[in-house]
Amino acid sequence: MTDQFTAVDSDLPDIPGKPTSASRTTLSHIMTHNDTNLLGTVHGGVIMKLVDDAAGAVAGRHSGGPAVTASMDEMAFLEPVRVGDLVHVKAQVNWTGRTSMEVGVRVLAERWNESAPPTQVGSAYLVFAAVDADGKPRVVPPVLPETDRDRRRLQEAQIRRTHRLARRRAIRELRERRLAEGYED
């Protein structure tokens, strides 16, 4: 159901897998007035950039080189982030294919001057493609889940991938059908 590869694939190099913990990272940033929207809370785009930055670092670490954002799925904003919040963006590779990876991201926020535990304020799933110096796709190592939570994340990532591919196929088929019926795009 996935394009997860193994050493039996004769046309692919034998790349050893990497454990989930090898590329897991946390990016922390304090929110200032420069980050606010018209409502006085932190702009969603600022959070999305932090998410993309953390996920990109994880994808680059896991793949051992450059990786580019291919898509962002299910960006959920659960709570507003305020000026003075210390935001922690935690990311890890959930799934790997031949040249792509899904990175899961959790966004937590805490007041910079309080000792209360952080609150989850967002989450997202991003797909990255590993690329070489010419921008061409390159093979990535398989991810090796280490915990039951990692194994669950891998299974959920496979479901999301199946849905992404089915949605893309359905849209392509609809466009082809409409074009055949004489409708313009």
PDB file of N, CA, C and O in Angstrom, residues 112-147:
ATOM      1  N   TRP A 112       5.971  33.139  28.292  1.00  0.00           N
ATOM      2  CA  TRP A 112       7.415  33.235  28.483  1.00  0.00           C
ATOM      3  C   TRP A 112       7.790  33.432  29.941  1.00  0.00           C
ATOM      4  O   TRP A 112       8.861  33.042  30.371  1.00  0.00           O
ATOM      5  N   ASN A 113       6.880  34.020  30.739  1.00  0.00           N
ATOM      6  CA  ASN A 113       7.229  34.369  32.127  1.00  0.00           C
ATOM      7  C   ASN A 113       6.429  33.570  33.154  1.00  0.00           C
ATOM      8  O   ASN A 113       6.330  33.966  34.299  1.00  0.00           O
ATOM      9  N   GLU A 114       5.858  32.444  32.744  1.00  0.00           N
ATOM     10  CA  GLU A 114       5.099  31.610  33.671  1.00  0.00           C
ATOM     11  C   GLU A 114       5.661  30.192  33.655  1.00  0.00           C
ATOM     12  O   GLU A 114       6.332  29.788  32.721  1.00  0.00           O
ATOM     13  N   SER A 115       5.355  29.450  34.705  1.00  0.00           N
ATOM     14  CA  SER A 115       5.871  28.086  34.776  1.00  0.00           C
ATOM     15  C   SER A 115       4.815  27.031  34.460  1.00  0.00           C
ATOM     16  O   SER A 115       5.024  25.854  34.701  1.00  0.00           O
ATOM     17  N   ALA A 116       3.684  27.433  33.914  1.00  0.00           N
ATOM     18  CA  ALA A 116       2.634  26.477  33.533  1.00  0.00           C
ATOM     19  C   ALA A 116       3.124  25.635  32.354  1.00  0.00           C
ATOM     20  O   ALA A 116       3.904  26.109  31.521  1.00  0.00           O
ATOM     21  N   PRO A 117       2.645  24.406  32.251  1.00  0.00           N
ATOM     22  CA  PRO A 117       3.075  23.561  31.130  1.00  0.00           C
ATOM     23  C   PRO A 117       2.560  24.099  29.801  1.00  0.00           C
ATOM     24  O   PRO A 117       1.522  24.767  29.754  1.00  0.00           O
ATOM     25  N   PRO A 118       3.272  23.821  28.726  1.00  0.00           N
ATOM     26  CA  PRO A 118       2.830  24.278  27.408  1.00  0.00           C
ATOM     27  C   PRO A 118       1.497  23.646  27.010  1.00  0.00           C
ATOM     28  O   PRO A 118       1.173  22.535  27.426  1.00  0.00           O
ATOM     29  N   THR A 119       0.751  24.356  26.173  1.00  0.00           N
ATOM     30  CA  THR A 119      -0.526  23.889  25.639  1.00  0.00           C
ATOM     31  C   THR A 119      -0.355  23.632  24.148  1.00  0.00           C
ATOM     32  O   THR A 119       0.276  24.439  23.452  1.00  0.00           O
ATOM     33  N   GLN A 120      -0.933  22.540  23.649  1.00  0.00           N
ATOM     34  CA  GLN A 120      -0.876  22.313  22.211  1.00  0.00           C
ATOM     35  C   GLN A 120      -1.802  23.308  21.524  1.00  0.00           C
ATOM     36  O   GLN A 120      -2.988  23.410  21.856  1.00  0.00           O
ATOM     37  N   VAL A 121      -1.249  24.051  20.557  1.00  0.00           N
ATOM     38  CA  VAL A 121      -2.014  25.078  19.856  1.00  0.00           C
ATOM     39  C   VAL A 121      -2.183  24.776  18.376  1.00  0.00           C
ATOM     40  O   VAL A 121      -2.930  25.469  17.691  1.00  0.00           O
ATOM     41  N   GLY A 122      -1.507  23.747  17.884  1.00  0.00           N
ATOM     42  CA  GLY A 122      -1.638  23.423  16.474  1.00  0.00           C
ATOM     43  C   GLY A 122      -0.953  22.127  16.112  1.00  0.00           C
ATOM     44  O   GLY A 122      -0.179  21.574  16.906  1.00  0.00           O
ATOM     45  N   SER A 123      -1.269  21.649  14.924  1.00  0.00           N
ATOM     46  CA  SER A 123      -0.606  20.462  14.382  1.00  0.00           C
ATOM     47  C   SER A 123      -0.706  20.496  12.864  1.00  0.00           C
ATOM     48  O   SER A 123      -1.575  21.165  12.296  1.00  0.00           O
ATOM     49  N   ALA A 124       0.202  19.777  12.223  1.00  0.00           N
ATOM     50  CA  ALA A 124       0.204  19.724  10.765  1.00  0.00           C
ATOM     51  C   ALA A 124       0.966  18.488  10.299  1.00  0.00           C
ATOM     52  O   ALA A 124       1.758  17.911  11.049  1.00  0.00           O
ATOM     53  N   TYR A 125       0.694  18.127   9.044  1.00  0.00           N
ATOM     54  CA  TYR A 125       1.435  17.064   8.372  1.00  0.00           C
ATOM     55  C   TYR A 125       1.937  17.639   7.059  1.00  0.00           C
ATOM     56  O   TYR A 125       1.167  18.237   6.305  1.00  0.00           O
ATOM     57  N   LEU A 126       3.217  17.471   6.791  1.00  0.00           N
ATOM     58  CA  LEU A 126       3.822  17.977   5.570  1.00  0.00           C
ATOM     59  C   LEU A 126       4.503  16.835   4.840  1.00  0.00           C
ATOM     60  O   LEU A 126       5.022  15.909   5.481  1.00  0.00           O
ATOM     61  N   VAL A 127       4.511  16.918   3.523  1.00  0.00           N
ATOM     62  CA  VAL A 127       5.236  15.955   2.711  1.00  0.00           C
ATOM     63  C   VAL A 127       6.416  16.691   2.089  1.00  0.00           C
ATOM     64  O   VAL A 127       6.252  17.778   1.520  1.00  0.00           O
ATOM     65  N   PHE A 128       7.593  16.097   2.228  1.00  0.00           N
ATOM     66  CA  PHE A 128       8.822  16.648   1.661  1.00  0.00           C
ATOM     67  C   PHE A 128       9.387  15.676   0.646  1.00  0.00           C
ATOM     68  O   PHE A 128       9.284  14.457   0.821  1.00  0.00           O
ATOM     69  N   ALA A 129       9.995  16.212  -0.395  1.00  0.00           N
ATOM     70  CA  ALA A 129      10.705  15.405  -1.381  1.00  0.00           C
ATOM     71  C   ALA A 129      12.189  15.712  -1.250  1.00  0.00           C
ATOM     72  O   ALA A 129      12.586  16.882  -1.219  1.00  0.00           O
ATOM     73  N   ALA A 130      12.986  14.667  -1.155  1.00  0.00           N
ATOM     74  CA  ALA A 130      14.439  14.843  -1.113  1.00  0.00           C
ATOM     75  C   ALA A 130      14.921  15.124  -2.531  1.00  0.00           C
ATOM     76  O   ALA A 130      14.459  14.501  -3.494  1.00  0.00           O
ATOM     77  N   VAL A 131      15.827  16.089  -2.665  1.00  0.00           N
ATOM     78  CA  VAL A 131      16.338  16.459  -3.986  1.00  0.00           C
ATOM     79  C   VAL A 131      17.860  16.509  -3.964  1.00  0.00           C
ATOM     80  O   VAL A 131      18.479  16.735  -2.918  1.00  0.00           O
ATOM     81  N   ASP A 132      18.445  16.318  -5.162  1.00  0.00           N
ATOM     82  CA  ASP A 132      19.892  16.424  -5.292  1.00  0.00           C
ATOM     83  C   ASP A 132      20.259  17.854  -5.681  1.00  0.00           C
ATOM     84  O   ASP A 132      19.399  18.738  -5.724  1.00  0.00           O
ATOM     85  N   ALA A 133      21.515  18.074  -6.005  1.00  0.00           N
ATOM     86  CA  ALA A 133      21.990  19.416  -6.339  1.00  0.00           C
ATOM     87  C   ALA A 133      21.310  19.996  -7.582  1.00  0.00           C
ATOM     88  O   ALA A 133      21.247  21.212  -7.748  1.00  0.00           O
ATOM     89  N   ASP A 134      20.787  19.122  -8.449  1.00  0.00           N
ATOM     90  CA  ASP A 134      20.099  19.573  -9.658  1.00  0.00           C
ATOM     91  C   ASP A 134      18.592  19.687  -9.464  1.00  0.00           C
ATOM     92  O   ASP A 134      17.856  19.933 -10.418  1.00  0.00           O
ATOM     93  N   GLY A 135      18.122  19.462  -8.231  1.00  0.00           N
ATOM     94  CA  GLY A 135      16.702  19.545  -7.956  1.00  0.00           C
ATOM     95  C   GLY A 135      15.930  18.296  -8.337  1.00  0.00           C
ATOM     96  O   GLY A 135      14.696  18.298  -8.335  1.00  0.00           O
ATOM     97  N   LYS A 136      16.634  17.227  -8.667  1.00  0.00           N
ATOM     98  CA  LYS A 136      15.989  15.960  -9.039  1.00  0.00           C
ATOM     99  C   LYS A 136      15.751  15.124  -7.783  1.00  0.00           C
ATOM    100  O   LYS A 136      16.556  15.153  -6.844  1.00  0.00           O
ATOM    101  N   PRO A 137      14.667  14.329  -7.763  1.00  0.00           N
ATOM    102  CA  PRO A 137      14.384  13.492  -6.589  1.00  0.00           C
ATOM    103  C   PRO A 137      15.530  12.517  -6.315  1.00  0.00           C
ATOM    104  O   PRO A 137      16.181  12.033  -7.235  1.00  0.00           O
ATOM    105  N   ARG A 138      15.754  12.270  -5.033  1.00  0.00           N
ATOM    106  CA  ARG A 138      16.767  11.283  -4.636  1.00  0.00           C
ATOM    107  C   ARG A 138      16.175  10.378  -3.567  1.00  0.00           C
ATOM    108  O   ARG A 138      15.247  10.751  -2.851  1.00  0.00           O
ATOM    109  N   VAL A 139      16.710   9.200  -3.460  1.00  0.00           N
ATOM    110  CA  VAL A 139      16.207   8.178  -2.550  1.00  0.00           C
ATOM    111  C   VAL A 139      16.499   8.573  -1.100  1.00  0.00           C
ATOM    112  O   VAL A 139      17.562   9.117  -0.801  1.00  0.00           O
ATOM    113  N   VAL A 140      15.523   8.289  -0.227  1.00  0.00           N
ATOM    114  CA  VAL A 140      15.690   8.565   1.209  1.00  0.00           C
ATOM    115  C   VAL A 140      15.748   7.250   1.985  1.00  0.00           C
ATOM    116  O   VAL A 140      15.206   6.237   1.546  1.00  0.00           O
ATOM    117  N   PRO A 141      16.407   7.275   3.138  1.00  0.00           N
ATOM    118  CA  PRO A 141      16.424   6.071   3.968  1.00  0.00           C
ATOM    119  C   PRO A 141      15.050   5.798   4.568  1.00  0.00           C
ATOM    120  O   PRO A 141      14.298   6.733   4.839  1.00  0.00           O
ATOM    121  N   PRO A 142      14.711   4.529   4.766  1.00  0.00           N
ATOM    122  CA  PRO A 142      13.447   4.240   5.435  1.00  0.00           C
ATOM    123  C   PRO A 142      13.484   4.735   6.877  1.00  0.00           C
ATOM    124  O   PRO A 142      14.548   4.768   7.491  1.00  0.00           O
ATOM    125  N   VAL A 143      12.336   5.119   7.383  1.00  0.00           N
ATOM    126  CA  VAL A 143      12.243   5.501   8.789  1.00  0.00           C
ATOM    127  C   VAL A 143      12.006   4.227   9.599  1.00  0.00           C
ATOM    128  O   VAL A 143      11.259   3.339   9.170  1.00  0.00           O
ATOM    129  N   LEU A 144      12.659   4.142  10.738  1.00  0.00           N
ATOM    130  CA  LEU A 144      12.515   2.983  11.615  1.00  0.00           C
ATOM    131  C   LEU A 144      11.812   3.414  12.891  1.00  0.00           C
ATOM    132  O   LEU A 144      12.437   4.022  13.777  1.00  0.00           O
ATOM    133  N   PRO A 145      10.506   3.149  12.994  1.00  0.00           N
ATOM    134  CA  PRO A 145       9.772   3.533  14.204  1.00  0.00           C
ATOM    135  C   PRO A 145      10.363   2.823  15.424  1.00  0.00           C
ATOM    136  O   PRO A 145      10.717   1.652  15.354  1.00  0.00           O
ATOM    137  N   GLU A 146      10.433   3.568  16.539  1.00  0.00           N
ATOM    138  CA  GLU A 146      11.053   3.019  17.748  1.00  0.00           C
ATOM    139  C   GLU A 146      10.056   2.694  18.847  1.00  0.00           C
ATOM    140  O   GLU A 146      10.353   1.886  19.712  1.00  0.00           O
ATOM    141  N   THR A 147       8.906   3.345  18.831  1.00  0.00           N
ATOM    142  CA  THR A 147       7.935   3.169  19.912  1.00  0.00           C
ATOM    143  C   THR A 147       6.575   2.812  19.322  1.00  0.00           C
ATOM    144  O   THR A 147       6.364   2.922  18.107  1.00  0.00           O
TER     145      THR A 147
END
